[in-house]
Coordinates of C-alpha atoms in Angstrom, one line a residue:
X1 CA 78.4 -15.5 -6.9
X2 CA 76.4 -18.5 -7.3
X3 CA 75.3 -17.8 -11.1
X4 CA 78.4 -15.9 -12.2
X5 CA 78.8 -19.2 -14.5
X6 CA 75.5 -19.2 -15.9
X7 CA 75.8 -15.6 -16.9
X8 CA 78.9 -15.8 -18.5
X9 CA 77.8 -18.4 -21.0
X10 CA 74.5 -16.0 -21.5
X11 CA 77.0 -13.1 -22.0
X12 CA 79.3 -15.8 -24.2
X13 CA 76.0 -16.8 -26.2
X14 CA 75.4 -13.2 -26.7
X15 CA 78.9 -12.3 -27.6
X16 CA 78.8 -15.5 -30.4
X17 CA 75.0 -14.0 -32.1
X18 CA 76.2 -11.1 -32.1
X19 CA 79.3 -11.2 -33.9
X20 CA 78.0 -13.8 -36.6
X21 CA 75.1 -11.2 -37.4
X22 CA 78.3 -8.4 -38.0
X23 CA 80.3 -10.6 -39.7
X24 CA 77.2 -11.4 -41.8
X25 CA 76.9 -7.8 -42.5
X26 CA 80.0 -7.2 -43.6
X27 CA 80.6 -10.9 -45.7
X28 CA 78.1 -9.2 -48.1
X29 CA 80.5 -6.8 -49.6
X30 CA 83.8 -9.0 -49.7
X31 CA 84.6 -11.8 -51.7
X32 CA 85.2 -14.5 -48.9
X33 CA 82.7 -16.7 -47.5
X34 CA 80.8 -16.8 -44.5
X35 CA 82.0 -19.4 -42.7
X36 CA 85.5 -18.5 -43.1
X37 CA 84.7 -15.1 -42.2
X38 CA 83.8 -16.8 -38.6
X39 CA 86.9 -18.5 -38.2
X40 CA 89.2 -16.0 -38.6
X41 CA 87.0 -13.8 -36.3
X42 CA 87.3 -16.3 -34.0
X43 CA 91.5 -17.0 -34.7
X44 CA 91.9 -12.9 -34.5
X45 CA 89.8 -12.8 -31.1
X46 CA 91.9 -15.5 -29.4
X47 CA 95.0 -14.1 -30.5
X48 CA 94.2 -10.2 -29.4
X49 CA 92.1 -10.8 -26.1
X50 CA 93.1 -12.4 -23.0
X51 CA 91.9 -15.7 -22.5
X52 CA 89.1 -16.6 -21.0
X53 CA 88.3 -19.7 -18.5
X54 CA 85.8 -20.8 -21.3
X55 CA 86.8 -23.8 -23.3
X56 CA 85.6 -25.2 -26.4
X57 CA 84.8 -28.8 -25.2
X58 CA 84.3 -31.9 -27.1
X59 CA 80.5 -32.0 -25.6
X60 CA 79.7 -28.4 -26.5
X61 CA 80.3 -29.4 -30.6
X62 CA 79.1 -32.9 -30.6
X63 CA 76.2 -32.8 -27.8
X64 CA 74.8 -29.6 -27.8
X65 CA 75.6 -28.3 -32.1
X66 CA 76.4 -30.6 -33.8
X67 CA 72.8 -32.7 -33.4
X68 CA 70.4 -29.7 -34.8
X69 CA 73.3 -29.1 -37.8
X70 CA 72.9 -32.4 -39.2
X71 CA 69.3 -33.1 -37.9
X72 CA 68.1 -29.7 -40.0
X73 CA 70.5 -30.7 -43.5
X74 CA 69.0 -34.3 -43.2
X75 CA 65.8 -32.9 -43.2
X76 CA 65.8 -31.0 -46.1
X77 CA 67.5 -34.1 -48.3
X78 CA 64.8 -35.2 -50.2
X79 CA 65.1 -39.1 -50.6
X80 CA 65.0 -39.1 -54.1
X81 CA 67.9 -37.1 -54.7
X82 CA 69.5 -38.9 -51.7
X83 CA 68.7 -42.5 -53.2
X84 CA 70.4 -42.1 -56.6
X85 CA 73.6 -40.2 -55.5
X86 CA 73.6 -43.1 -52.8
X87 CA 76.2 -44.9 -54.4
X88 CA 78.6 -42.6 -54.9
X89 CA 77.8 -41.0 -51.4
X90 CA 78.2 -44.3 -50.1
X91 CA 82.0 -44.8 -52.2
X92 CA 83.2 -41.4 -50.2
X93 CA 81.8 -41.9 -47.1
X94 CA 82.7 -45.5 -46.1
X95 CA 85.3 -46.8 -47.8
X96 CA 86.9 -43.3 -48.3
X97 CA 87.0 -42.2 -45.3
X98 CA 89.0 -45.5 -44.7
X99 CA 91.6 -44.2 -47.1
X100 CA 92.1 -41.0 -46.3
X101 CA 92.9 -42.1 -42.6
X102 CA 95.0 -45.0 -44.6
X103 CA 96.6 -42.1 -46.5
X104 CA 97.3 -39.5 -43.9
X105 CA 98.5 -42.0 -41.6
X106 CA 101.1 -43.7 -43.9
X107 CA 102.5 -40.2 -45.6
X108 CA 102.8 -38.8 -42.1
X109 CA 104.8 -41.9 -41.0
X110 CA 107.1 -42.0 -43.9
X111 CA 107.9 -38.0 -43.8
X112 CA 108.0 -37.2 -39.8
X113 CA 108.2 -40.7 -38.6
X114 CA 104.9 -40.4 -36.7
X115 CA 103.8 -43.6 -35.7
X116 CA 101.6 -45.6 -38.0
X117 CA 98.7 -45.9 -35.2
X118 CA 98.8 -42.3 -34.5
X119 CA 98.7 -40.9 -37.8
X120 CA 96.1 -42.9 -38.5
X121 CA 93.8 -41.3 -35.6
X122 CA 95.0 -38.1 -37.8
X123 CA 93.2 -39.4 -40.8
X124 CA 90.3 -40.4 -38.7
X125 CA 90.2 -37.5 -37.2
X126 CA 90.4 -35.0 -40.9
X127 CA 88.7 -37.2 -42.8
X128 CA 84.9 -36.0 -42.2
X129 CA 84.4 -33.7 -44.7
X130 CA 81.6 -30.2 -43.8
X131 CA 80.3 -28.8 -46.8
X132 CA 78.9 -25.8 -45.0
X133 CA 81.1 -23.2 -47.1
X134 CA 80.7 -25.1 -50.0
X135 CA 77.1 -25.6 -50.1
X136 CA 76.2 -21.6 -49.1
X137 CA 78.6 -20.8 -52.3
X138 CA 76.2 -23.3 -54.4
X139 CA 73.3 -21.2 -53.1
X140 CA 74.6 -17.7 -54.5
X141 CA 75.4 -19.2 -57.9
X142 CA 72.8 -21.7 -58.6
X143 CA 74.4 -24.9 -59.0
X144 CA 72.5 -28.2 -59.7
X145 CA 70.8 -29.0 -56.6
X146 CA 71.9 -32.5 -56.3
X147 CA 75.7 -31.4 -56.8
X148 CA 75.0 -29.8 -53.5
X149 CA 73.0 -32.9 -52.4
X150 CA 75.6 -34.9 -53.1
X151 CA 78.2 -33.0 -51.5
X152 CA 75.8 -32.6 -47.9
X153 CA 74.9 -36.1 -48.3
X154 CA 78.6 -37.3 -48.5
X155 CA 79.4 -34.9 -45.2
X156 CA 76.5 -36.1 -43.2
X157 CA 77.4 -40.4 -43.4
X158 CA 81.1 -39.5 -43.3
X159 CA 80.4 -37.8 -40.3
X160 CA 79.0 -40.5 -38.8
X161 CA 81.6 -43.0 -40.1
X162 CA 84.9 -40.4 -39.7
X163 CA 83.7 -41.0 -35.6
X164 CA 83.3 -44.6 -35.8
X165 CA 86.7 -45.0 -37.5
X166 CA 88.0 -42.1 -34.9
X167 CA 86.8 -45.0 -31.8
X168 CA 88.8 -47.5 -33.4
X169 CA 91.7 -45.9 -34.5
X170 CA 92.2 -44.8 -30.4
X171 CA 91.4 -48.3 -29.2
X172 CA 94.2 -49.4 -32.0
X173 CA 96.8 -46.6 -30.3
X174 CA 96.3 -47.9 -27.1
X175 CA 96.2 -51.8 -27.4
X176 CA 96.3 -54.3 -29.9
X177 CA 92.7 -54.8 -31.8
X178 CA 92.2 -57.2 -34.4
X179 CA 91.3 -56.5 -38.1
X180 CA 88.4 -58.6 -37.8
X181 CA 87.2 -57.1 -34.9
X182 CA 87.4 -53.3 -35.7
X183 CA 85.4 -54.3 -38.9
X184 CA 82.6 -56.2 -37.3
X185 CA 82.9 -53.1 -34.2
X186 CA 82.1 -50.9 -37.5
X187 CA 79.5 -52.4 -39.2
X188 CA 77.9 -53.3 -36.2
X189 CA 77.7 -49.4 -35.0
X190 CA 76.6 -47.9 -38.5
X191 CA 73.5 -51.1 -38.7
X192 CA 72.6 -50.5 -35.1
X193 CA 72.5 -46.5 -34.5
X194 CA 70.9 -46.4 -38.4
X195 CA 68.2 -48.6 -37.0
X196 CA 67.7 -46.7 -33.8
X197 CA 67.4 -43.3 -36.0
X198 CA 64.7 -45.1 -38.3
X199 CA 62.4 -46.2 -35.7
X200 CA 62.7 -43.1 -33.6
X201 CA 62.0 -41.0 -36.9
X202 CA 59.1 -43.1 -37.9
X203 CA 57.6 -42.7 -33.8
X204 CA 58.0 -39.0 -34.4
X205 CA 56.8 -38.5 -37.6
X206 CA 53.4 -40.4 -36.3
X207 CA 53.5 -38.6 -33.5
X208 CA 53.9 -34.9 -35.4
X209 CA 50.7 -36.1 -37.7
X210 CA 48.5 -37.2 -34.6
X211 CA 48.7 -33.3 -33.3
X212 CA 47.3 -30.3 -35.9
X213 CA 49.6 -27.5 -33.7
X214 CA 52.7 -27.0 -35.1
X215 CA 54.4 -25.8 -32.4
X216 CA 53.9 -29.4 -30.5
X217 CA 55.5 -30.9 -33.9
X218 CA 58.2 -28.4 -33.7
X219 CA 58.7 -29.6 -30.3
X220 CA 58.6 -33.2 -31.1
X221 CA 60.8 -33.0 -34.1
X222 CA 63.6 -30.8 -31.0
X223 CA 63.7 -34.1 -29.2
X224 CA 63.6 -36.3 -31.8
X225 CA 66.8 -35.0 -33.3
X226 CA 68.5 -34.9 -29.8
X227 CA 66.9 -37.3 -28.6
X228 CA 67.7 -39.6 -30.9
X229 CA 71.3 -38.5 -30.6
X230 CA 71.6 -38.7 -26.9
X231 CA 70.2 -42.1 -26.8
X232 CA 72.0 -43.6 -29.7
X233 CA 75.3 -42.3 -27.5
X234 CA 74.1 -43.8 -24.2
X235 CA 74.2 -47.5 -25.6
X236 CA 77.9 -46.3 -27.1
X237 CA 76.4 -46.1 -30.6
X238 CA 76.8 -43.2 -33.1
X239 CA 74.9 -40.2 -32.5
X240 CA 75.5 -38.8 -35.5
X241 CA 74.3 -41.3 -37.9
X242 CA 71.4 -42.1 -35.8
X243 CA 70.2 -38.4 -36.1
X244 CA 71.0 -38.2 -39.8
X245 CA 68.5 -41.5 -40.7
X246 CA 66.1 -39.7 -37.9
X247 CA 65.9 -36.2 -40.2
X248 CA 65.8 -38.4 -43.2
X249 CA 62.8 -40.2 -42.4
X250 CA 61.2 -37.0 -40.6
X251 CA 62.0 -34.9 -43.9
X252 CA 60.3 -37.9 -46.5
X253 CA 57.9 -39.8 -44.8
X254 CA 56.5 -37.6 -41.9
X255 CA 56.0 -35.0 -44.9
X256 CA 54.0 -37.8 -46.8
X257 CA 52.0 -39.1 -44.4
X258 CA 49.9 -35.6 -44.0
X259 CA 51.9 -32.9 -42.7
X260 CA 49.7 -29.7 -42.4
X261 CA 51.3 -27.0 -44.7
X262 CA 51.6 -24.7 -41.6
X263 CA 53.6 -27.3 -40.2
X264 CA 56.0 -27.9 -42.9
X265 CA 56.1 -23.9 -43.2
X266 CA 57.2 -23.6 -39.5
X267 CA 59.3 -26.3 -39.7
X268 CA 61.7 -25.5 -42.7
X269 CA 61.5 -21.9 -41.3
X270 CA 62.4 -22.8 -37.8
X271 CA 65.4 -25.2 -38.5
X272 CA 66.6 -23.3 -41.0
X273 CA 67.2 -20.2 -38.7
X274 CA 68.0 -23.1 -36.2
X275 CA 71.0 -23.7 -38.3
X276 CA 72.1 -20.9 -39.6
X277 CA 72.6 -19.9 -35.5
X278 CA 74.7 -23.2 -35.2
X279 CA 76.3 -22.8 -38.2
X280 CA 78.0 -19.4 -36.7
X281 CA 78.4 -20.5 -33.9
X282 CA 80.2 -23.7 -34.6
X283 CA 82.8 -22.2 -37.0
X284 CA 83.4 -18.8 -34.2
X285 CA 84.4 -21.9 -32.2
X286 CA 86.6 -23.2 -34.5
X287 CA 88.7 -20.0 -34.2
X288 CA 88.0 -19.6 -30.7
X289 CA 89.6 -23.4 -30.2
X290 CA 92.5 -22.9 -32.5
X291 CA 95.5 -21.1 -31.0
X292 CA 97.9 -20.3 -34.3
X293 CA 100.8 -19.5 -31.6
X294 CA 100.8 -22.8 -30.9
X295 CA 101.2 -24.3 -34.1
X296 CA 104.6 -22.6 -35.4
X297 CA 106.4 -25.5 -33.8
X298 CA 103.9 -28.5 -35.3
X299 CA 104.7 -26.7 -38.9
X300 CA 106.8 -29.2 -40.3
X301 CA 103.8 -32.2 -39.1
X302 CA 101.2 -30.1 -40.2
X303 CA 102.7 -29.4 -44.0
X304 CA 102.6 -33.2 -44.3
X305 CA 98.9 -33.3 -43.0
X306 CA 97.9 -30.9 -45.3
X307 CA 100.0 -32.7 -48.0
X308 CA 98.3 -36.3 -47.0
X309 CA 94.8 -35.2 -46.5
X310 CA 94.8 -33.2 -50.0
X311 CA 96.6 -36.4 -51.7
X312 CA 94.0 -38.5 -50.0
X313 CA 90.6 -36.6 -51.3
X314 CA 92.6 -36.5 -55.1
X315 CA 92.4 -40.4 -54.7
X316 CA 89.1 -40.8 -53.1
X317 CA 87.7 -38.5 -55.8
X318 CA 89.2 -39.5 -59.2
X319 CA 90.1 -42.8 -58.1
X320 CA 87.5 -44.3 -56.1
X321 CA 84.5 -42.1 -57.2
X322 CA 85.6 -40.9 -60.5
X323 CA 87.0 -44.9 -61.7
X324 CA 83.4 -46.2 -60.3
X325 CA 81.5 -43.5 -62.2
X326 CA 83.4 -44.2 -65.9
X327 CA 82.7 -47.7 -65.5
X328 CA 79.4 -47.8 -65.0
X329 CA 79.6 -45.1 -67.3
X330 CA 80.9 -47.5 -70.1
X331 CA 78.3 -50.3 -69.1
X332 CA 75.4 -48.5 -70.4
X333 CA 73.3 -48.4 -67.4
X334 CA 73.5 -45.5 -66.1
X335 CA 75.1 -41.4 -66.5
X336 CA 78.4 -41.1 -64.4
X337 CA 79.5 -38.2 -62.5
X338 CA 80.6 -35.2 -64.7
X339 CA 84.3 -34.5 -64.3
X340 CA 83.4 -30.7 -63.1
X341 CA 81.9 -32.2 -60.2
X342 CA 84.7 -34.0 -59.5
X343 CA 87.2 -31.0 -59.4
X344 CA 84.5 -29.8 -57.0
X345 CA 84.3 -32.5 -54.9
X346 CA 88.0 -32.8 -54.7
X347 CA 88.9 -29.1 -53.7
X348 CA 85.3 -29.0 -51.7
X349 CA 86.4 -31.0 -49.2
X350 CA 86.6 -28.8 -46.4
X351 CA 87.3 -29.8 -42.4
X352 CA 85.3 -28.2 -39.7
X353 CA 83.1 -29.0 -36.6
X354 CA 83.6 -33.3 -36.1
X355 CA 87.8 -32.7 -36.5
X356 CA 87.7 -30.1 -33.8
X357 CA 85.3 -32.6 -31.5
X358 CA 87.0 -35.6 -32.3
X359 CA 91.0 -33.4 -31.5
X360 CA 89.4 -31.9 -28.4
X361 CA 88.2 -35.5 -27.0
X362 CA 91.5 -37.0 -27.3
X363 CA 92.0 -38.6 -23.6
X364 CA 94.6 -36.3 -21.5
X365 CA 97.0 -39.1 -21.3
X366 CA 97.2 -40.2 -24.9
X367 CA 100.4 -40.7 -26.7
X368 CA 101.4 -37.6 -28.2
X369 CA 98.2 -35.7 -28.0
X370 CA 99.4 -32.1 -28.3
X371 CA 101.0 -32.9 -31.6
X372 CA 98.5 -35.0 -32.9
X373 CA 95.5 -32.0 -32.4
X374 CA 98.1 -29.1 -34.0
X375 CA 98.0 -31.4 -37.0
X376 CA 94.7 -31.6 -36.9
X377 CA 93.9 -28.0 -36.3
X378 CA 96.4 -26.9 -39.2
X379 CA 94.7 -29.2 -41.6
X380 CA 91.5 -27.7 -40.7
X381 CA 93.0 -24.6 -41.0
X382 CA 94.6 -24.9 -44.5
X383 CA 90.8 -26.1 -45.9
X384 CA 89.2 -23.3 -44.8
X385 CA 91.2 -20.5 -45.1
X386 CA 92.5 -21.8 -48.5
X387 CA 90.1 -24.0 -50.1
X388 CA 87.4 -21.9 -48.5
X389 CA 88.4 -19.2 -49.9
X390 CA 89.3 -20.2 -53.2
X391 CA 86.4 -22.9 -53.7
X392 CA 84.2 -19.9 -55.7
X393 CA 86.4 -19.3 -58.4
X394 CA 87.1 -23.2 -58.6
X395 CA 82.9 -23.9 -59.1
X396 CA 83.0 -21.0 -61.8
X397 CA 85.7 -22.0 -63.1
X398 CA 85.3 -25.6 -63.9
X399 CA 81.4 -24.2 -64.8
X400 CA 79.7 -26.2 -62.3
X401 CA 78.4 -23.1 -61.0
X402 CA 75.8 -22.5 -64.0
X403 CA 72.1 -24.0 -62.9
X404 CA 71.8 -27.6 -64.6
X405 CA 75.4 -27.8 -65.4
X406 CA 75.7 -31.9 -65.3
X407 CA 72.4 -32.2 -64.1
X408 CA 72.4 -35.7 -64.9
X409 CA 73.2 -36.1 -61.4
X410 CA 75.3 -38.7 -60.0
X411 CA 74.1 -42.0 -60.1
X412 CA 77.1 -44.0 -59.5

C-alpha cells in the first residue's frame, strides 16, 4: 500500500501525544519530573516492544522540533532580562562550551585512550546544555525568573555554538584543520546566521503589525521560525542561532511596535502548547533512540564521559562564571552571581535533544562512530535520569527555589 508510510507516522504521532498526555497524568502524583518521566517511557518501550522500521533521525530533532522549541523559549525572553545576564550567558555559552569539549576530550584520552580528535567531538557533542527539566521545576517552585532566564538563555546560544563546535570538531577527525581557521569558521557562522535571524525577525515582525488577524501573524511568526532555520542551513550556517535571534527580536520589538493584544494572547497561547507538544515529543525520542542493551559494553567509556562532562560544567561554573562574577563583584560595578545559583547551574546542566541530533548525524563511515554515540547516549542518560531527578531537592536545598532568592540577577 502506497500510504502505509504516511499512516504509520500518523499512527506514530498519535502514539507520541498520547503517551506524553498519560505520562502527564500520572507525573502529577510522583516526585520525578516530566521530562524524565518521557524518557524512561521511551527507554522501557524500546526495550519491551519489538522494533519498529521507524528511526529517530538527525532531521526529525534538528529540522522538524527542534526549530519551534527554541523559536517559542526565545520568544518569551524578554530582552531586558536577556541583556544583563548576557555576560554571563555569553561566558557559558562560547567559551565554555569550548572547555567542556576541551575537557571531555582530554579526560577521555588519558583514562580509555580515545583519541584526542574523537573525544573531542564527545565534548562537542554533550556540551549543549537543555534546561527543559530544570526550567519546568523553576515553574512549580517559584524561583527568580531571571535564574530561569539565565539558565534558558545559556541553553539556547550554546545550542547554537555546541553545533558549530560539533562541524569543526568532525572536520578536525577527518583531516587536518588549522587553529586559525576553525576560529575564523566559528566566528564567522555565529556573526552571519545571527544576522540572517535579525533581519528575517525584523521583516516578520513588520509584517505581523501590517495585518490586524492574528491568525495570519500566527502564520507568519510558523515560517519565520522555520523559515529562518531552513534558510540559515541552506547557505551551511546555523539554524539554530539564526532562529534564536529571529524569536528574540519577534518576542521584543514585534511586541513594541503595536502588536494587537489578541495577537500577543494567541501567540503566547499557541507556542506555548506548540512547545509543550515538542517538548514530549522530543524527550519520548530520546528513549525511543537510546538502546540501554547496547551500552553495557561502552560502560567503562561512558563512566569517563560522565566523569569529564560533570568535571567540565564544575569548571565552567565556579571557574569561568563564578571567578568572572567575584571579580566584577570586588570592582564595585556591579552584583555578581549568588553562589546558590551556581550550585544550580552546575548540577542543572542537563543533555537532551542537540546531543541525540548531533550522535545520530555522525557520517556512517566515521572513525569509531558506534562507540563515540554510546558515550554520548550514557552521558545523556546519567543527566537526566540522575541530575533530573535529583535537580528539585538541589534548588530547595541550596534555597534558590524561594521567589526573589538572589534576585539581584546576574549581571556578570
Amino acid at each position: 500500500m502506497e500510504n502505509s508510510g504516511t499512516i504509520a507516522a500518523i499512527e506514530l504521532f498519535v502514539a507520541l501525544v498520547t503517551a506524553a498526555a498519560v505520562v502527564g497524568l500520572i507525573v502529577r502524583r510522583v516526585a520525578i519530573p516530566y521530562t524524565v518521566a518521557l524518557v524512561v517511557l521511551g527507554l522501557v518501550a524500546t526495550s519491551v516492544l519489538p522494533r519498529q522500521g521507524f528511526q529517530v533521525t538527525p532531521a526529525l530533532v534538528l529540522l522538524v522540533l527542534l526549530p519551534g522549541l527554541v523559536f517559542e523559549a526565545a520568544l518569551r525572553i524578554e530582552f531586558d532580562d536577556f541583556r544583563r545576564s548576557f555576560g554571563g550567558v555569553a561566558l557559558l555559552a562560547v567559551p565554555g562550551v569550548l572547555i567542556s569539549a576541551w575537557v571531555v576530550a582530554i579526560i577521555l584520552n588519558v583514562a580509555t585512550g580515545l583519541r584526542f580528535e574523537l573525544g573531542f567531538v564527545v565534548g562537542s557533542m554533550v556540551a549543549a546544555t537543555d534546561p527543559v527539566a530544570v526550567v519546568s521545576t523553576f515553574k512549580q517552585l517559584g524561583s527568580p525568573r531571571r535564574l530561569g532566564t539565565l539558565i534558558e538563555s545559556e541553553s539556547l546560544l550554546n545550542d547554537g555554538t555546541a553545533i558549530v563546535v560539533f562541524a569543526v570538531a568532525v572536520r578536525a577527525a577527518l583531516g587536518p584543520i588549522s587553529f586559525v581557521e576553525a576560529a575564523l569558521s566559528m566566528v564567522a557562522t555565529v556573526v552571519i546566521s545571527a544576522v540572517i535571524g535579525a533581519v528575517a525577525g525584523f521583516i516578520a515582525s513588520r509584517l505581523i503589525r501590517a495585518v490586524d488577524d492574528h491568525l495570519i501573524e500566527l502564520t507568519f511568526s510558523l515560517a519565520a521560525a522555520y523559515g529562518t532555520y531552513l534558510l540559515a542551513d541552506r547557505i551551511h550556517q546555523s539554524g539554530i542561532i539564526a532562529t534564536v535571534v529571529a524569536g528574540l527580536v519577534i518576542g521584543n520589538y514585534g511586541r513594541a511596535i503595536g502588536l494587537s493584544e489578541r495577537a500577543k494572547e494567541a501567540l503566547d497561547i499557541v507556542w506555548e502548547f506548540f512547545a509543550f507538544l515538542v517538548t514530549a515529543i522530543v524527550f519520548l525520542l530520546i528513549g525511543l533512540a537510546i538502546s540501554v542493551g547496547q551500552l553495557a559494553d561502552a560502560l567503562p567509556w561512558i563512566g569517563w564521559g560522565v566523569v569529564g562532562i560533570v568535571a567540565a560544567r564544575a569548571l565552567v561554573v565556579y571557574g569561568l562564571l563564578g571567578a568572572t562574577s567575584r571579580l566584577i563583584v570586588l570592582t564595585g560595578h556591579r552584583r555578581g552571581v549568588p553562589v546558590a545559583w551556581l550550585h544550580v547551574l552546575f548540577w542543572g546542566g542537563l543533555r537532551g535533544a542537540v546531543a541525540i541530533a548531533l550522535a545520530l548525524s555522525l557520517p556512517i563511515d566515521f572513525p569509531e562512530r558506534l562507540l563515540l554515540q554510546e558515550i554520548t547516549f550514557g552521558v545523556i542518560l546519567f543527566t537526566l535520569l540522575v541530575q533530573g531527578t535529583t535537580i528539585e531537592w538541589v534548588i530547595e536545598r541550596v534555597g534558590a527555589g524561594r521567589p526573589g532568592a538572589g534576585d539581584g540577577a546576574p549581571k556578570t
